[in-house]
Short mmCIF file of C-alpha atoms and ligand atoms in Angstrom, two decimals:
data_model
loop_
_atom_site.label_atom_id
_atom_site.label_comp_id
_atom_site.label_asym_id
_atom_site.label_seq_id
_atom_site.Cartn_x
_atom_site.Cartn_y
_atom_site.Cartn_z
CA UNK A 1 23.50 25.62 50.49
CA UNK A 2 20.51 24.86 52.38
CA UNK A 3 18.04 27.47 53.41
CA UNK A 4 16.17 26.13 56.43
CA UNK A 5 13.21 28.09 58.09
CA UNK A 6 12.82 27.78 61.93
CA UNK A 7 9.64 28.65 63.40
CA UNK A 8 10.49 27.78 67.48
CA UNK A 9 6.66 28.86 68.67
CA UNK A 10 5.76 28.53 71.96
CA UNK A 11 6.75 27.13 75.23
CA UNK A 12 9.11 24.02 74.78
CA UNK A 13 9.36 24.86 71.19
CA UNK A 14 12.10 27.47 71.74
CA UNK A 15 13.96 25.31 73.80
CA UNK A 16 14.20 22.38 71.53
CA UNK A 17 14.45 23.96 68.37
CA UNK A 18 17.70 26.21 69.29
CA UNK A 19 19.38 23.07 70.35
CA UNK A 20 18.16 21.40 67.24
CA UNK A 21 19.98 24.47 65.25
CA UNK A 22 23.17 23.74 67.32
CA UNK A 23 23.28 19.92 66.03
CA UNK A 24 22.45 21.04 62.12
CA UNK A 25 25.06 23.52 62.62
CA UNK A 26 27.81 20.80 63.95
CA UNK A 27 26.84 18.83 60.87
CA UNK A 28 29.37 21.25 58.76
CA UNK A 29 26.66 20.80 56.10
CA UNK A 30 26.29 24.56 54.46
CA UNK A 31 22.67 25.83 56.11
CA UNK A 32 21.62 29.76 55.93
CA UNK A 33 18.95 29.80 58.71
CA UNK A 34 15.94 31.98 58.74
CA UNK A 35 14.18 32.54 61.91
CA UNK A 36 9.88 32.87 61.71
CA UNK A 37 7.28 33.25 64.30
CA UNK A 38 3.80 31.52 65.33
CA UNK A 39 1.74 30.33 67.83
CA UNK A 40 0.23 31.49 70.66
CA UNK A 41 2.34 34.36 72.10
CA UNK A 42 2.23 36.06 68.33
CA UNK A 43 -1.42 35.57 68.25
CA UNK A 44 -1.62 37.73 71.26
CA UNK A 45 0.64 40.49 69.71
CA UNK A 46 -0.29 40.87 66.16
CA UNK A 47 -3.77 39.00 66.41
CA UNK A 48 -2.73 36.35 64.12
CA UNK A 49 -0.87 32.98 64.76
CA UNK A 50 0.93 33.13 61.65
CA UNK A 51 1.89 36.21 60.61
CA UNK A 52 1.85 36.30 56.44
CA UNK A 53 5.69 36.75 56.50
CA UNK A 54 6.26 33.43 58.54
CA UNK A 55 4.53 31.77 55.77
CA UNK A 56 6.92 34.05 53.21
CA UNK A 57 9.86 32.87 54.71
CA UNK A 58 8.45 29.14 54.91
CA UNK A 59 7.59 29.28 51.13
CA UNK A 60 11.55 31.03 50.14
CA UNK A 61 13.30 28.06 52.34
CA UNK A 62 14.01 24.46 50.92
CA UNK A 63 11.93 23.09 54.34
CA UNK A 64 10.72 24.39 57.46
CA UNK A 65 11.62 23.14 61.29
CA UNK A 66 9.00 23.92 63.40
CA UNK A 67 8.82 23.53 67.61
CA UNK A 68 5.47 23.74 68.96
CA UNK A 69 2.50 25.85 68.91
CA UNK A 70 0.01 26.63 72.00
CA UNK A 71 -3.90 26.57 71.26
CA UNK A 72 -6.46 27.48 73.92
CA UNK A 73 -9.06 24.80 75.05
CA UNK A 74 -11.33 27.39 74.59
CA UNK A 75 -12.46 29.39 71.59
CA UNK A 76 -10.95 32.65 71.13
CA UNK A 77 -12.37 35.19 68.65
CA UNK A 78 -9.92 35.43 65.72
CA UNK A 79 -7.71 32.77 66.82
CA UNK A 80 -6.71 29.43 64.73
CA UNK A 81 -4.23 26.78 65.35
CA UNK A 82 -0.80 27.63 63.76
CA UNK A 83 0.20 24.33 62.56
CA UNK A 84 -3.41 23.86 61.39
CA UNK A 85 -2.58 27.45 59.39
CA UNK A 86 0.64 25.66 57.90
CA UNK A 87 -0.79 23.18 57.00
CA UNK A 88 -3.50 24.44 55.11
CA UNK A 89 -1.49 27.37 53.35
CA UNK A 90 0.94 25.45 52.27
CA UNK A 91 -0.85 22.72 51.53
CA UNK A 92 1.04 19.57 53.66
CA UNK A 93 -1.47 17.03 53.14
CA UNK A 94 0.39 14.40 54.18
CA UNK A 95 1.53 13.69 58.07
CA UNK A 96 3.99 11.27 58.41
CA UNK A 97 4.71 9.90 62.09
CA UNK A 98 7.38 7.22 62.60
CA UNK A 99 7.54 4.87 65.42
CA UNK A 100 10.64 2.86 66.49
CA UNK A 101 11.82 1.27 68.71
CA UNK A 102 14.87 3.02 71.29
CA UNK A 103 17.29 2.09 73.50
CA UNK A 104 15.24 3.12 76.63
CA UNK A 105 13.48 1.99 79.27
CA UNK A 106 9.65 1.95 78.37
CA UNK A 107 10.12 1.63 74.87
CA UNK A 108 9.04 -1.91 73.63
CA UNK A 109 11.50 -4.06 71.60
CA UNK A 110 10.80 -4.74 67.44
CA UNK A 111 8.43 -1.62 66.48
CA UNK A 112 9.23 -0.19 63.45
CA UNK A 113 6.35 1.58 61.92
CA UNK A 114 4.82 4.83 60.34
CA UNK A 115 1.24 6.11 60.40
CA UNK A 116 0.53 8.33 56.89
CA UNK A 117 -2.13 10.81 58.39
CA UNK A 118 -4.17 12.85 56.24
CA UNK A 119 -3.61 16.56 57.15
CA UNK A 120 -6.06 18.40 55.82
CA UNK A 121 -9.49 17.28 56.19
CA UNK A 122 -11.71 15.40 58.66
CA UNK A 123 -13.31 16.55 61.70
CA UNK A 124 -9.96 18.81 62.05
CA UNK A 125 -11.95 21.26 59.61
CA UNK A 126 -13.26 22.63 62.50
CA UNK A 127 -16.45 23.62 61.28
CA UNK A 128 -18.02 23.88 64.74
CA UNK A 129 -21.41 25.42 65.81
CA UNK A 130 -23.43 25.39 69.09
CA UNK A 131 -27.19 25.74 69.10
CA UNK A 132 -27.60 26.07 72.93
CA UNK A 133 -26.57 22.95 75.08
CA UNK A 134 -26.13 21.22 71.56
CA UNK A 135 -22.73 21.47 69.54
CA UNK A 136 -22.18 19.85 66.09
CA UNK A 137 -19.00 19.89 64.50
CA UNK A 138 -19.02 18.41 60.52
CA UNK A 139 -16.48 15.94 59.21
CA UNK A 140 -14.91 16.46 55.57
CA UNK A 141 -14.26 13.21 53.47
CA UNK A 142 -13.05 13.86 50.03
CA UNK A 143 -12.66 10.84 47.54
CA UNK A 144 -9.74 13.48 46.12
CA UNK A 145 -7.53 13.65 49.59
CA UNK A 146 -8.56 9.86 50.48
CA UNK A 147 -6.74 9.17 47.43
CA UNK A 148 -3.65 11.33 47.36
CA UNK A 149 -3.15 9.91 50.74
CA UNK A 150 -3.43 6.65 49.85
CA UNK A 151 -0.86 6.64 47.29
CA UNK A 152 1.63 8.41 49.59
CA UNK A 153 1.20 5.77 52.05
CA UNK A 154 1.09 2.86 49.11
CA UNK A 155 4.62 4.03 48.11
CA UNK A 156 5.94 4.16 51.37
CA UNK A 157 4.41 0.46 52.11
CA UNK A 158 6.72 -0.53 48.78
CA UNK A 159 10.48 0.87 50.34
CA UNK A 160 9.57 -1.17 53.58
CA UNK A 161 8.07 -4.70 54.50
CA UNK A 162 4.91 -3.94 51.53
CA UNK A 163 2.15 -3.80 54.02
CA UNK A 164 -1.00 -1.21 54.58
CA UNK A 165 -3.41 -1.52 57.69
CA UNK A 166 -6.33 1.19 56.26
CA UNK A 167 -7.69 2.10 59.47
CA UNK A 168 -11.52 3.63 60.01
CA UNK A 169 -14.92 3.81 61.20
CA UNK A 170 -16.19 3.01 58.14
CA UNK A 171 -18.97 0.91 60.21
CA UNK A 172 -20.32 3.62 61.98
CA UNK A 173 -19.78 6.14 59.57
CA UNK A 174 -20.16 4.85 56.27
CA UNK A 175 -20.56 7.90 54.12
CA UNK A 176 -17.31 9.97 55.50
CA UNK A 177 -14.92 7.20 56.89
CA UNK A 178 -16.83 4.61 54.52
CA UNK A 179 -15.34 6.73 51.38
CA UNK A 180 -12.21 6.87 52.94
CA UNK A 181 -12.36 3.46 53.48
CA UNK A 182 -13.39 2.28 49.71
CA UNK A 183 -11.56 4.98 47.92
CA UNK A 184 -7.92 4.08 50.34
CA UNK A 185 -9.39 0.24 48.26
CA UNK A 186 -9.81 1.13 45.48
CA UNK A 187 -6.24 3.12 45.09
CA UNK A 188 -4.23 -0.27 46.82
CA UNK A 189 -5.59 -2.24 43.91
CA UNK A 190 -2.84 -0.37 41.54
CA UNK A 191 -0.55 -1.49 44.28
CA UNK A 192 -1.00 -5.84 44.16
CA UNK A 193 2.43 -5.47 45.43
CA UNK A 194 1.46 -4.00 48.78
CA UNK A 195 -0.50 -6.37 50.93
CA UNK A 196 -3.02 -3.58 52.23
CA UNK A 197 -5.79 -4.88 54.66
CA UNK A 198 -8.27 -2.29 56.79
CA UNK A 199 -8.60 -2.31 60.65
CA UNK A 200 -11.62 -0.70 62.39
CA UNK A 201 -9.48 2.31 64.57
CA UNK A 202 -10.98 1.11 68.08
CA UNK A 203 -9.84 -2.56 67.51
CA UNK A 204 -6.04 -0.85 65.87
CA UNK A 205 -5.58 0.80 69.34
CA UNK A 206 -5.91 -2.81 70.68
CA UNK A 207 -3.45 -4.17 68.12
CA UNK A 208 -1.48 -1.53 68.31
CA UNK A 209 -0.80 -2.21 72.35
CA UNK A 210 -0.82 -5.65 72.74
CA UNK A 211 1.13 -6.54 69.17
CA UNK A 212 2.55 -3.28 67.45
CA UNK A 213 5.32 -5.39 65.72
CA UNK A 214 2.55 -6.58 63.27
CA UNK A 215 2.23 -3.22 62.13
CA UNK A 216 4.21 -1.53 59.47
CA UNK A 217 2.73 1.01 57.41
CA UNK A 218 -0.87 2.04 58.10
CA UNK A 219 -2.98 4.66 56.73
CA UNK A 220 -5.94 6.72 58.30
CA UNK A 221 -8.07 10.13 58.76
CA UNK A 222 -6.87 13.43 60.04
CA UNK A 223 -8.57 12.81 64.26
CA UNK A 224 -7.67 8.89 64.64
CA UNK A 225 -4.24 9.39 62.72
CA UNK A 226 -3.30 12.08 65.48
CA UNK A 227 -4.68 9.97 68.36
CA UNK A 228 -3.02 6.84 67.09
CA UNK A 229 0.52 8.65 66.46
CA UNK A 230 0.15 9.76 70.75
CA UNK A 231 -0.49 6.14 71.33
CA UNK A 232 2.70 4.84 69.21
CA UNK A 233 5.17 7.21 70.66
CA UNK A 234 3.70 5.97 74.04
CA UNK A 235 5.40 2.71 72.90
CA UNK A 236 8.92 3.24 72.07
CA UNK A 237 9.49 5.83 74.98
CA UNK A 238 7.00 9.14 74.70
CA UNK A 239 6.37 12.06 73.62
CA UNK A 240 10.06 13.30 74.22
CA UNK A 241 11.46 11.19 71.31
CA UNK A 242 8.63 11.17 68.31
CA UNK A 243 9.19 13.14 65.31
CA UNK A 244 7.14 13.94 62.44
CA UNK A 245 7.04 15.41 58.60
CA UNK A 246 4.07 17.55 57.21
CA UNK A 247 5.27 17.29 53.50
CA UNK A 248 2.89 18.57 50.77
CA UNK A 249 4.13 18.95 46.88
CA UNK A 250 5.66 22.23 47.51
CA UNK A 251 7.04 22.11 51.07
CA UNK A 252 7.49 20.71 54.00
CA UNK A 253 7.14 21.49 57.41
CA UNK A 254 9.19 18.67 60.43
CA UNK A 255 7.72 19.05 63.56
CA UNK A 256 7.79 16.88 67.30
CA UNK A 257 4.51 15.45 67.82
CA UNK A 258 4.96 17.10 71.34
CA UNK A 259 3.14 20.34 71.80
CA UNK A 260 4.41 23.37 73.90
CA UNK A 261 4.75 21.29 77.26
CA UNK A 262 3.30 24.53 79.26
CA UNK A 263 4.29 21.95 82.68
CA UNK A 264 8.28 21.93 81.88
CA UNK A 265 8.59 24.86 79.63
CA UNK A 266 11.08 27.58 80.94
CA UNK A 267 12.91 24.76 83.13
CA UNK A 268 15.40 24.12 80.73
CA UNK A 269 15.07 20.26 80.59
CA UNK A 270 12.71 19.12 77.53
CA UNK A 271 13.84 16.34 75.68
CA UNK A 272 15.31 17.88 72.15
CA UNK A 273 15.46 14.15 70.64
CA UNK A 274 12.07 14.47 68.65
CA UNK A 275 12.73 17.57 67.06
CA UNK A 276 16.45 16.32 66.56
CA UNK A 277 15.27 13.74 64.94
CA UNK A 278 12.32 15.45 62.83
CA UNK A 279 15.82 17.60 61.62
CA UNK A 280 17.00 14.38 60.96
CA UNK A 281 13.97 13.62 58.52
CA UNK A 282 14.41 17.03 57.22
CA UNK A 283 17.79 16.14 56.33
CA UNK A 284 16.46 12.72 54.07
CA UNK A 285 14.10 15.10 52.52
CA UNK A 286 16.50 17.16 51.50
CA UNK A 287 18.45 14.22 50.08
CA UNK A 288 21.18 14.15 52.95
CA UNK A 289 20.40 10.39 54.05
CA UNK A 290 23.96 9.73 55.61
CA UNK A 291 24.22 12.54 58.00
CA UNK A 292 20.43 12.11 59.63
CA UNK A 293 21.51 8.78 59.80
CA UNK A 294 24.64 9.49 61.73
CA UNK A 295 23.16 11.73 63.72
CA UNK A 296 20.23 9.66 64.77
CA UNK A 297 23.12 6.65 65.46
CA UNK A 298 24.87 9.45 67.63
CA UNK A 299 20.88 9.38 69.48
CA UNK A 300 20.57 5.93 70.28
CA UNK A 301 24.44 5.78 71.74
CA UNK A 302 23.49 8.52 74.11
CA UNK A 303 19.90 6.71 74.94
CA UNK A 304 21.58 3.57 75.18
CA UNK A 305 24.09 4.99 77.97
CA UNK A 306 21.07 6.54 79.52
CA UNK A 307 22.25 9.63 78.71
CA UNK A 308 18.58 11.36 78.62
CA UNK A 309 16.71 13.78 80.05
CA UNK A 310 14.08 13.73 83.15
CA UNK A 311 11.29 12.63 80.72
CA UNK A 312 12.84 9.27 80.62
CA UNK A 313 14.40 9.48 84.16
CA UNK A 314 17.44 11.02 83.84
CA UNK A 315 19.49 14.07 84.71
CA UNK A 316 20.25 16.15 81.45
CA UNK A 317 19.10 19.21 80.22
CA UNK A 318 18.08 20.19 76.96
CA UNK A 319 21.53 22.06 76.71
CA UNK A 320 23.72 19.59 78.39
CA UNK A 321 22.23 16.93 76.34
CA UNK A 322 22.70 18.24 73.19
CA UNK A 323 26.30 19.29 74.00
CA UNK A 324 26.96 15.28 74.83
CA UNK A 325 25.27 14.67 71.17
CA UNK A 326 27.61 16.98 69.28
CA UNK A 327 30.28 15.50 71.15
CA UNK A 328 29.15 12.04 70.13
CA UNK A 329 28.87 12.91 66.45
CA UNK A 330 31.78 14.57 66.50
CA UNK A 331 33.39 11.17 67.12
P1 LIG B 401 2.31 18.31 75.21
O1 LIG B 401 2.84 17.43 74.16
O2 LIG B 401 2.80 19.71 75.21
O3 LIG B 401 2.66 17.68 76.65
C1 LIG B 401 2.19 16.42 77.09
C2 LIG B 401 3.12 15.88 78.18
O4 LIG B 401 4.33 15.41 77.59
C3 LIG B 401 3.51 16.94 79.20
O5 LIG B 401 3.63 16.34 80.46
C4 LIG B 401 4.88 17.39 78.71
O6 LIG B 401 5.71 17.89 79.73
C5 LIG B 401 5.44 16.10 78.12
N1 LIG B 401 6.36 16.41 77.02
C6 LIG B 401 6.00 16.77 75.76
N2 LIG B 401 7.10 16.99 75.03
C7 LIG B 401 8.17 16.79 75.83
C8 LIG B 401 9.58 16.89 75.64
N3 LIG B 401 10.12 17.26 74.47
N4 LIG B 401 10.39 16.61 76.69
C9 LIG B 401 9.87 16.24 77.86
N5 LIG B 401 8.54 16.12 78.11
C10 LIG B 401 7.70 16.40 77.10
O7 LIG B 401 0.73 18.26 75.09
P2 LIG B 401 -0.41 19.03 75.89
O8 LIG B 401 0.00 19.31 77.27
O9 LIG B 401 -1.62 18.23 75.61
O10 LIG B 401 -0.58 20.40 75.13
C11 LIG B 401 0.09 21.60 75.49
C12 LIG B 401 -0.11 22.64 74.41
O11 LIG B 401 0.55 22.23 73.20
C13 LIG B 401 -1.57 22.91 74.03
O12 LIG B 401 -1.74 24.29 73.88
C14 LIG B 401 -1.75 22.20 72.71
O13 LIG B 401 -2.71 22.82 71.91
C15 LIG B 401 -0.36 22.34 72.12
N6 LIG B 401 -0.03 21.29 71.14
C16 LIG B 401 0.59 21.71 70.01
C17 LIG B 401 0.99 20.81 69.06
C18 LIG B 401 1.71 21.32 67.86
O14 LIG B 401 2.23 22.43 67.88
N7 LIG B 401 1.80 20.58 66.79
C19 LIG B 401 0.77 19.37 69.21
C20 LIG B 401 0.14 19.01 70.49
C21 LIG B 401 -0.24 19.96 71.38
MG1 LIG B 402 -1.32 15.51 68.48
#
């Protein structure tokens, strides 16, 4: 028995993460669900976007399934992000964002890669001030995180094709990206296994669009790894279809990369497919390899029949799509 926490959040996230329930569910596999809230509509009831019994729940379950959180473009008195809170509570340092290639139109052929983004520090501290028309926001660099990091994404580099792009700034900023840079170096060198080589992040967005087949596992900062992981999914179809794991030593949160899609939300037709398939990296984490893989085959049959929603031109809604998908898996 599985206990799995779902924390829906805002807008598009309570669309695609009841749908994502219905496919766990028609996976027979024994799952007690609990049901948490965040984000932005909490926030405004209870003054807090994670409420400390979310985070109870999140610590009792074996792994958390998250939708998507709203967060003002504007500062707010008492407000901070909700996956930002998770993150730091709980202590996910590491982000992990896949990119491959599907069977849809404006997703390019041969990608197969995974940015390992540090979660915790960076300029995604937040420590912002404003001195008149002047703002300043600091960046964190810890030798300590640049490391643990590191070594996640090292490992991962070893189950696939052994290479690390270390992406930075390191030129500009040589104290905070420069000690990422030299301590992700020094770490690789326990690695002479993994062919790991560092790419300055302006010139990896380059790479990344004109060749992303070269790229396989690459490792980078909190900021560029987020902005980077936007750009991949832009490759191999959007935002509609990219998952992602927050995994720390104690738990683990899955996630869309999507946010709460304030344009579509309440229509009825946002793409389930990342958070479908950030269950189905749930699911590996939890040791249950074979079924996210069958259920992620089930995704690229229905993809490949353009069987998809109106994010990738087509006609489905969130519901009628993942009705086809049980149907497929149940095959
Ligand atoms: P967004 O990801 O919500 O939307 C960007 C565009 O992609 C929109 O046109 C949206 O309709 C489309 N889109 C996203 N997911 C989709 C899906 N599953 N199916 C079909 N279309 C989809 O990003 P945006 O608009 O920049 O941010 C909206 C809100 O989400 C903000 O409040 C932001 O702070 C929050 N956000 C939260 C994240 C999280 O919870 N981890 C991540 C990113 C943004
Ligand atoms: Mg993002």
């Amino acid at each position: 028995m599985y206990n799995i926490c779902l924390v829906p959040g805002d807008g598009i996230g309570a669309e695609v993460v009841p749908a994502t329930q219905r496919v766990l569910e028609a996976t027979g596999l024994a799952i007690r669900f609990t049901h948490a809230e965040a984000g932005w509509a909490v926030f405004e009831k209870q003054g807090k976007s994670v409420p400390a019994d979310t985070l109870d729940k999140m610590r009792e379950s074996d792994a958390t399934l998250a939708g998507a959180f709203t967060s003002p473009s504007k500062k707010v008195e008492g407000f901070y992000s909700a996956i930002r809170t998770m993150r730091e509570e709980l202590n996910l340092y590491a982000n992990f964002r896949p990119a491959k290639s599907r069977p849809v139109e404006g997703s390019q052929d041969n990608i197969d890669m995974l940015m390992i983004r540090e979660n915790t520090e960076g300029l995604y501290v937040a420590a912002e001030r404003r001195y008149g028309d002047i703002a300043i926001a600091d960046a964190v660099v810890s030798k300590g995180a640049s490391e643990r990091i590191t070594k996640v994404a090292l490992k991962e580099a070893q189950k696939r094709t052994k290479k690390l792009a270390i992406i930075h700034k390191a030129n500009v900023l040589p104290l905070t990206s420069g000690l990422f840079l030299h301590t992700a170096q020094e770490t690789a060198k326990a690695y002479p296994d993994v062919d790991s080589y560092d790419v300055i992040v302006d010139a990896a967005a380059m790479h990344l669009v004109r060749s992303p087949e070269t790229f396989d596992v690459m490792v980078t900062t909190n900021l560029f790894g987020d902005i980077l992981s936007d750009l991949m999914a832009g490759l191999v179809g959007g935002l509609g279809l990219a998952p992602s794991a927050n995994v720390g030593d104690d738990h683990a949160v899955f996630e869309p990369v999507h946010g709460s899609g304030p344009d579509i939300a309440g229509q009825g037709i946002a793409n389930p497919t990342a958070t479908i398939l950030s269950a189905c990296m749930m699911l590996e984490h939890l040791g249950e390899k074979e079924i996210a893989q069958m259920i992620e085959n089930s995704l690229n049959q229905l993809l490949s029949r353009g069987i998809v929603t109106p994010d990738l031109s087509g006609s489905e809604t969130t519901v009628s799509f993942t009705d086809a998908l049980i149907k497929e898996m149940a095959l």
